XYZ file of C-alpha atoms in Angstrom:
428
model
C 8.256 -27.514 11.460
C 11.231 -26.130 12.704
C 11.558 -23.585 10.544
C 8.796 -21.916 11.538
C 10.000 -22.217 15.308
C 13.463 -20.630 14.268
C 11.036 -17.443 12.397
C 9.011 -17.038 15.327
C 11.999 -17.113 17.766
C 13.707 -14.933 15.618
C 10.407 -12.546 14.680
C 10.227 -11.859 19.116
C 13.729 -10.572 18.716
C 13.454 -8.414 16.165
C 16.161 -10.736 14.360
C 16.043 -11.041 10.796
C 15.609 -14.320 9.263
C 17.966 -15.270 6.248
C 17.193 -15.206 2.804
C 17.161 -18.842 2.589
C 14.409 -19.271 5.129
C 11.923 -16.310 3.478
C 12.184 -18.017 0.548
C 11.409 -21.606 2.423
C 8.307 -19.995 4.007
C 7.392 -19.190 0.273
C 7.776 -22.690 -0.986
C 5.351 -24.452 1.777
C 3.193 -26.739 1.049
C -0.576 -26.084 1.500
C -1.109 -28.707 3.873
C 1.501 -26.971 6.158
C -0.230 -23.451 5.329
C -2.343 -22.917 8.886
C 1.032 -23.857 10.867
C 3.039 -20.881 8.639
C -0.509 -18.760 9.538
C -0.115 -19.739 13.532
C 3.660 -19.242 13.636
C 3.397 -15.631 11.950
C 0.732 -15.100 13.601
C 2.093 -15.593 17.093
C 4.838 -12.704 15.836
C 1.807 -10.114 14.769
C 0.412 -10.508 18.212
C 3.833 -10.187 20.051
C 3.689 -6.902 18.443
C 0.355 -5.403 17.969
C -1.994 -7.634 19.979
C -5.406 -8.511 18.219
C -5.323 -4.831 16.836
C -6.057 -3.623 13.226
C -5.916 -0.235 12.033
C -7.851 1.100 9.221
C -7.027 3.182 6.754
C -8.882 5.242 4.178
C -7.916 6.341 0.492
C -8.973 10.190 -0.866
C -7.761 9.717 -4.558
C -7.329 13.838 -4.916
C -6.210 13.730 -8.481
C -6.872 10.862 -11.106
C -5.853 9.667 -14.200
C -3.625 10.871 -16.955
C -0.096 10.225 -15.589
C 3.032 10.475 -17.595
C 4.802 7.364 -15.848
C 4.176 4.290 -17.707
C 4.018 1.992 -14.888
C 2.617 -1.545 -16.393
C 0.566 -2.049 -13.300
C -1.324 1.390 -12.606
C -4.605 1.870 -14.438
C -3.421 5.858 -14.374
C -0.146 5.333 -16.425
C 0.618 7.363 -19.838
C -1.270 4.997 -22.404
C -3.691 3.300 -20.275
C -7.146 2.560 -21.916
C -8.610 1.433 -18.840
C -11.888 3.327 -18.550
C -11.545 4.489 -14.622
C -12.369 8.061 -13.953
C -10.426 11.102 -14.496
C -10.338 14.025 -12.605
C -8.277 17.199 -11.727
C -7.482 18.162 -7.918
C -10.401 18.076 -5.227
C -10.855 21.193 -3.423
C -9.440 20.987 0.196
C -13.431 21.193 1.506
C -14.252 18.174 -0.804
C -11.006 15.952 0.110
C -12.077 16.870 3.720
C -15.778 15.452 3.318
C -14.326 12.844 1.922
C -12.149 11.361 4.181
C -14.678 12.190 6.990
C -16.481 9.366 5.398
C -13.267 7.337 6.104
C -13.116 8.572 9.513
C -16.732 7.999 10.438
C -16.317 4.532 9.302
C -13.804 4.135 11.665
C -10.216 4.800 10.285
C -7.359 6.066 11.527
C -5.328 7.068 9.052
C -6.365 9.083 6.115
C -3.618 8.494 2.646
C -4.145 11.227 0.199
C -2.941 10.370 -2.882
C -2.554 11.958 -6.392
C -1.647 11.209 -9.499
C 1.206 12.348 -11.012
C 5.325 12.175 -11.383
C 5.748 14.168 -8.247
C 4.118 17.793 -6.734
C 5.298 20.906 -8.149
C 5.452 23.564 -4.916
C 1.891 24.323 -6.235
C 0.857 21.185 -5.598
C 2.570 20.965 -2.287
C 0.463 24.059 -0.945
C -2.891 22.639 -2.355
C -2.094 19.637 -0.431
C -0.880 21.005 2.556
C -4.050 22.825 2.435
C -6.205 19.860 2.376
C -4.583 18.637 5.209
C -5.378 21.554 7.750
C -8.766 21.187 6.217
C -8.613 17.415 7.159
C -7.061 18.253 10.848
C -9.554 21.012 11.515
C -12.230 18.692 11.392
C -10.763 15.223 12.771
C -7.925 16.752 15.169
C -6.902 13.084 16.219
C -6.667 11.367 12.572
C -3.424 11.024 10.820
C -2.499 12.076 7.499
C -0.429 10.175 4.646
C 0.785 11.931 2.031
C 1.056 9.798 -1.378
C 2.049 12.585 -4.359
C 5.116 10.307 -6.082
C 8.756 11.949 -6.538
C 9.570 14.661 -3.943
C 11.489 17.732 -4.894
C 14.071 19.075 -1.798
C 12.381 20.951 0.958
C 9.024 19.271 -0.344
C 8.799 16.958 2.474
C 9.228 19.298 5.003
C 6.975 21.625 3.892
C 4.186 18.767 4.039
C 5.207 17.832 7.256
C 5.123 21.550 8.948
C 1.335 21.210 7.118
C 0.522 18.344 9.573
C 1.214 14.946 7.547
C 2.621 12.294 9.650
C 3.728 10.358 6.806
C 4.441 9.962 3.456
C 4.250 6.894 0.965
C 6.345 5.690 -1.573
C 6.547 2.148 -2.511
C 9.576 0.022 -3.642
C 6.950 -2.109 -5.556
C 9.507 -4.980 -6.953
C 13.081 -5.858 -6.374
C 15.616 -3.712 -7.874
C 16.589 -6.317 -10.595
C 12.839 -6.427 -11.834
C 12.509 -2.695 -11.708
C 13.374 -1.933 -15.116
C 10.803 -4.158 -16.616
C 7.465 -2.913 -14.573
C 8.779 1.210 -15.109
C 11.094 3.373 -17.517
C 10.213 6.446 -16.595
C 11.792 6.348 -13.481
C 14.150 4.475 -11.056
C 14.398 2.313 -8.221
C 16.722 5.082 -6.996
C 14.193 7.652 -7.253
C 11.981 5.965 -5.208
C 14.184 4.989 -2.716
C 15.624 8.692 -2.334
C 12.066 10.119 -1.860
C 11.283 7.777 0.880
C 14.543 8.558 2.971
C 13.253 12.159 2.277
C 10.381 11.589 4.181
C 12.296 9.976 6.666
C 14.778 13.010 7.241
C 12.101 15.424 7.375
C 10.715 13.643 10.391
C 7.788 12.003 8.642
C 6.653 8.226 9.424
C 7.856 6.930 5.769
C 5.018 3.772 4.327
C 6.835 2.045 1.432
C 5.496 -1.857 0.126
C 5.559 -3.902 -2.507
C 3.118 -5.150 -5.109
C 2.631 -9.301 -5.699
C 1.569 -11.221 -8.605
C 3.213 -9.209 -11.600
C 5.064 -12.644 -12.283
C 8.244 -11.744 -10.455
C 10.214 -14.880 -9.210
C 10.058 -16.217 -5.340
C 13.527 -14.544 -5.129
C 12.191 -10.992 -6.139
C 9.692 -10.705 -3.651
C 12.486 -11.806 -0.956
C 14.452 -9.191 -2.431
C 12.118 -6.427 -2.300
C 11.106 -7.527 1.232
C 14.854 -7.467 2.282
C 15.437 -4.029 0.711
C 12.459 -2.748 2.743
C 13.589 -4.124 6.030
C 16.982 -1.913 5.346
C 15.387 0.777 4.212
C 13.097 0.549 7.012
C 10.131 2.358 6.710
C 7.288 2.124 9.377
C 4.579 0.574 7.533
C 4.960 -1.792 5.118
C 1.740 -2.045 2.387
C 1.291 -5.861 0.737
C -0.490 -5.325 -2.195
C -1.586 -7.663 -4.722
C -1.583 -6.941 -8.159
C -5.302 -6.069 -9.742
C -4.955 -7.051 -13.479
C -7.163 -4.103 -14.724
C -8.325 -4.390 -18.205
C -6.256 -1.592 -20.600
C -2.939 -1.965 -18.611
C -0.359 -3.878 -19.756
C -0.636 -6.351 -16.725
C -4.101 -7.271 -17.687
C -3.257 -10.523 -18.102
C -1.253 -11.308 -15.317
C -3.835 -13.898 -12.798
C -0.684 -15.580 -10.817
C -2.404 -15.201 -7.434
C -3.984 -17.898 -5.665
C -5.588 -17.046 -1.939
C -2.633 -19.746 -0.665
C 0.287 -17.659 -2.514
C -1.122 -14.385 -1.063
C -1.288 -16.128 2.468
C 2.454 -16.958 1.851
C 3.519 -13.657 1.064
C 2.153 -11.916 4.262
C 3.923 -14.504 6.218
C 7.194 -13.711 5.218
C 6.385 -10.514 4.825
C 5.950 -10.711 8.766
C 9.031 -12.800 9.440
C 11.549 -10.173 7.686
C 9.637 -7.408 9.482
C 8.183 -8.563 12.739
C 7.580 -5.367 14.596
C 6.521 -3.061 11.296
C 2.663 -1.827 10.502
C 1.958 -4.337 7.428
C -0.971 -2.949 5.740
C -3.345 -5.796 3.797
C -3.918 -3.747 0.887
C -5.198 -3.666 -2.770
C -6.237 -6.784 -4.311
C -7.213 -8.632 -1.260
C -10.518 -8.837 -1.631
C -9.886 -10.654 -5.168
C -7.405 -12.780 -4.837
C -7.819 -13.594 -0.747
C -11.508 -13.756 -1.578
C -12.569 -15.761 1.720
C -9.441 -16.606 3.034
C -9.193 -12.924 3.834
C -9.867 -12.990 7.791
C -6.888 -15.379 8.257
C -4.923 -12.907 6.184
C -5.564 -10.523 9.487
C -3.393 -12.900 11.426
C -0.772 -11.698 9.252
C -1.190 -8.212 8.992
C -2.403 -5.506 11.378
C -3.849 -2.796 9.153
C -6.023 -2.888 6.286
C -7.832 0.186 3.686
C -11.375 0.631 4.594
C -13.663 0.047 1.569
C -12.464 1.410 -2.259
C -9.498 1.905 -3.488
C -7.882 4.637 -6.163
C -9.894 3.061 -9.212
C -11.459 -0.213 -8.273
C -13.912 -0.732 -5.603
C -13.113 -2.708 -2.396
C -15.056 -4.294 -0.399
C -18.076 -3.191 1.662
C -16.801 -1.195 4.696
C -19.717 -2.705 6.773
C -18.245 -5.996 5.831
C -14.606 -5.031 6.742
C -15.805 -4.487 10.551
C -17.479 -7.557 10.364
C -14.777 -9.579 9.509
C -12.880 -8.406 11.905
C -14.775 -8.768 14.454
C -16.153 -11.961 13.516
C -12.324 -12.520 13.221
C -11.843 -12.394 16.551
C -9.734 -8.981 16.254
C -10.602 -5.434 17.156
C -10.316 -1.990 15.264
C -7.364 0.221 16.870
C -8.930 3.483 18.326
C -7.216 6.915 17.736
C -5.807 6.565 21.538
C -3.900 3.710 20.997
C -0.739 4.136 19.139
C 0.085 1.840 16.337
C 3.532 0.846 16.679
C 5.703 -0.778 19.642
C 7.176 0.913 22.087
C 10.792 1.017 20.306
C 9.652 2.228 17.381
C 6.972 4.851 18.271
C 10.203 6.685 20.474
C 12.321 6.559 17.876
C 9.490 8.432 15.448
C 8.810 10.601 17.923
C 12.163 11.814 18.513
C 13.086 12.525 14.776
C 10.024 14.463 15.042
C 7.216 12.678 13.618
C 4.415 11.559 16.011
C 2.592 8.135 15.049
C 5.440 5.567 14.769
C 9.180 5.171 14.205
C 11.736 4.780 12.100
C 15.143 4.805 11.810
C 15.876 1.715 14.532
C 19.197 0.134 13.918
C 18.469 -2.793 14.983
C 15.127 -2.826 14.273
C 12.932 -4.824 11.478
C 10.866 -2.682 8.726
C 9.484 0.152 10.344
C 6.030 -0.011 11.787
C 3.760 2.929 10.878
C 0.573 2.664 9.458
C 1.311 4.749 6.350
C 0.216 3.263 3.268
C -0.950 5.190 0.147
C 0.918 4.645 -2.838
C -0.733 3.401 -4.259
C -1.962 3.628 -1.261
C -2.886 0.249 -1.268
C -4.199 0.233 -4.965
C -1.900 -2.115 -6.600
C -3.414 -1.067 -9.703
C -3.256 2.300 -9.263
C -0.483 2.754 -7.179
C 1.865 5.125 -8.575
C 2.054 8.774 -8.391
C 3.064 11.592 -11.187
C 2.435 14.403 -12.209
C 0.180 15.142 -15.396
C -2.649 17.531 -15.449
C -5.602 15.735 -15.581
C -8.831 15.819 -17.163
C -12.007 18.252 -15.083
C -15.089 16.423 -14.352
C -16.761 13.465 -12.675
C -17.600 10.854 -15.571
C -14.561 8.902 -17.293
C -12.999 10.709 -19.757
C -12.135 8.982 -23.651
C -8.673 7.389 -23.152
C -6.381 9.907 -24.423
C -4.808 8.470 -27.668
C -0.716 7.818 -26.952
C 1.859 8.379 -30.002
C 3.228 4.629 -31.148
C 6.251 4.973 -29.359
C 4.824 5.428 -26.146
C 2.858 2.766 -26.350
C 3.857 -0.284 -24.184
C 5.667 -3.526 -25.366
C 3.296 -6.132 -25.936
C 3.107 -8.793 -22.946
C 2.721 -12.107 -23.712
C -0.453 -13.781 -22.727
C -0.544 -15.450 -19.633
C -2.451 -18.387 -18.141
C -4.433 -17.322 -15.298
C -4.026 -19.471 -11.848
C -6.478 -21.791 -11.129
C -9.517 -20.426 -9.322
C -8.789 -16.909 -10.250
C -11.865 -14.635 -10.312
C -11.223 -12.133 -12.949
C -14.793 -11.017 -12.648
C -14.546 -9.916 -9.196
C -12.454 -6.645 -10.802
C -15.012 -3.286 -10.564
C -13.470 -0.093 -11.504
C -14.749 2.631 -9.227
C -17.423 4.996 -10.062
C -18.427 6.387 -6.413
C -16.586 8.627 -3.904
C -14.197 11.267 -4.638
C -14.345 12.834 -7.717
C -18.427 11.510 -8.398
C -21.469 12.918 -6.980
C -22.089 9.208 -5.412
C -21.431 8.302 -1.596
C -18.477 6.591 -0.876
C -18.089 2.845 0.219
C -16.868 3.478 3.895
């Protein structure tokens, strides 16, 4: 097709396609689907070789938010019966992503629950994270903690995070109708926060919420401006007591789709495969690593992922290899340009450049069901706690029913109950 030899031609120059041809990549048919694999795929490998970086998730705080985000399985009014916890001590965050790192992960994304950190909040964190880098001097940290306040940033950065995450989620048109509780300003001021304090900024986008073919090329579009480092794809998991329970769009061809152009509009950024893969990828997921160059190791915030043995086995038996801690993530270009706005694991703030390329990734860090961030105290303990009981007028509008894609596996959905904030082992 000759699209697809204008992308990649385009992709090796860093040159952005137009908005006609990302939405012409997602309107393929499946019998051209391997060719729009092969083409992106020659643009991932320009880039990052046969690399993939992992990434682990330490959910530090869970549950009881006050944002009513209709995707997160946290949000004000959810019944979803996930489990609710207050803040893990820096010593237990610390065991937990050594699990992470043991398993082989680069990146550690610690992520709370919550509108944003209060300057409390900022020093428990920024304590976790010398616990972290005390123990694993050579991992990087991802902060994930929703709205930042001024100076907040910097204050986690002079802790030791190398980036923060904030995703843009859905276009700016859609916004209104996933969220009221906040903007799409809000998030993109906190993530050009992170960015002027020096920190590798992660900011992605969730799928399958039934936005049009033009949303997701507008999101994708906004994020190559904005132009964070790493780029999260997640893909919505319809969670049962969210108002997005019903919402099965995603077939493993769609999701295949996405990542391409995805990859087109940011050829030389980190883009994370993250929450949702394993259930609506299912076993199309290894040629999904042809896409993307970074995945999450094992669970996510409130639903289980897959096996972390069988993560390293699929990409190996993928043909790919896992990126050590002495290779750095991003290309040349961009890990300069990181490094000399004072950050030290990728790059931002290229003009000419695509998206970004960092592996950050948290928020949700890579949970599209649980990816946003606020800040509500939440319930102590380890076990679920009774869905708190939400005054009629916060309740959500009711969403219409919807007809679930063909193949979809709703059953493949497992809310977590191991890891942080359980007496259980984690999946790493």
């Amino acid at each position: 097709m000759e699209l697809l030899n204008t992308l990649v031609d385009k992709g090796l120059r860093r040159e952005s396609p137009t908005r006609e041809e990302a939405l012409a990549v997602l309107a393929t048919a499946d019998d051209d689907l391997l060719d729009v694999v092969a083409a992106a795929g020659k643009v991932r490998r320009a880039w990052f070789g046969r690399r993939v970086k992992l990434n682990y998730l330490v959910n530090l705080k869970s549950g009881l938010c006050p944002e009513d985000c209709s995707y997160c399985s946290q949000r004000l009014g959810s019944q979803a019966g996930i489990l609710k916890y207050t803040w893990l001590k820096p010593e237990e965050a610390a065991a937990a992503a050594g699990a992470g790192v043991a398993g082989g992960a680069k990146r550690v994304c610690l992520v709370a629950s919550g509108r944003g950190p209060t300057d409390r909040d900022v020093e428990r964190v920024s304590r976790t994270i010398q616990a972290i880098k005390e123990q694993h001097e050579d991992v990087e940290v991802c902060a994930c903690l929703g709205l930042l306040s001024d100076g907040q940033a910097t204050r986690l950065r002079d802790a030791g995070a190398d980036a923060y995450n904030h995703n843009l989620n859905t276009s700016e048109a859609t916004y209104g109708d996933i969220t009221t509780t906040h903007t799409y300003a809000d998030r993109v001021a906190t993530v050009q926060q992170a960015q002027a304090a020096g920190m590798s900024a992660c900011s992605g986008l969730i799928a399958g919420m039934g936005e049009t073919d033009e949303d997701l090329v507008d999101v994708v579009f906004s994020l190559r401006e904005l132009d964070p480092d790493s780029v999260p794809v997640n893909f919505l998991i319809p969670i049962e007591g969210t108002p997005l329970a019903e919402k099965w769009h995603l077939t493993p061809q769609r999701c295949l789709r996405i990542l391409a152009m995805v990859r087109f509009v940011c050829p030389d950024v980190e883009v994370r495969l993250a929450g949702g893969r394993e259930i609506h990828l299912r076993s199309l997921q290894p040629l999904a690593l042809h896409l993307a160059n970074s995945i999450f190791l094992g669970d996510y915030l409130t639903t289980e992922g897959q096996a972390g043995k069988d993560d390293l086995a699929m990409i190996a038996d993928a043909g790919f290899e896992v990126e050590g801690t002495d290779t750095t993530t991003l290309p040349a270009h961009r890990a300069d340009a990181l490094a000399a706005a004072g950050a030290g694991c990728g790059a931002h703030g290229e003009a000419a450049g695509g998206c970004g390329s960092a592996g950050g990734g948290c928020a949700p860090c890579g949970d599209a069901a649980t990816s946003e961030t606020s800040e509500t105290p939440a319930t102590s303990g380890t076990v679920p706690a009774t869905p708190e009981t939400v005054p009629a007028e916060a309740a959500p509008a009711a969403v219409p029913a919807a007809t679930p894609a063909a193949g979809a596996r709703t059953d493949l959905v497992a809310v977590r109950r191991r890891g942080a904030g359980t007496d259980l082992p984690p999946n790493a």
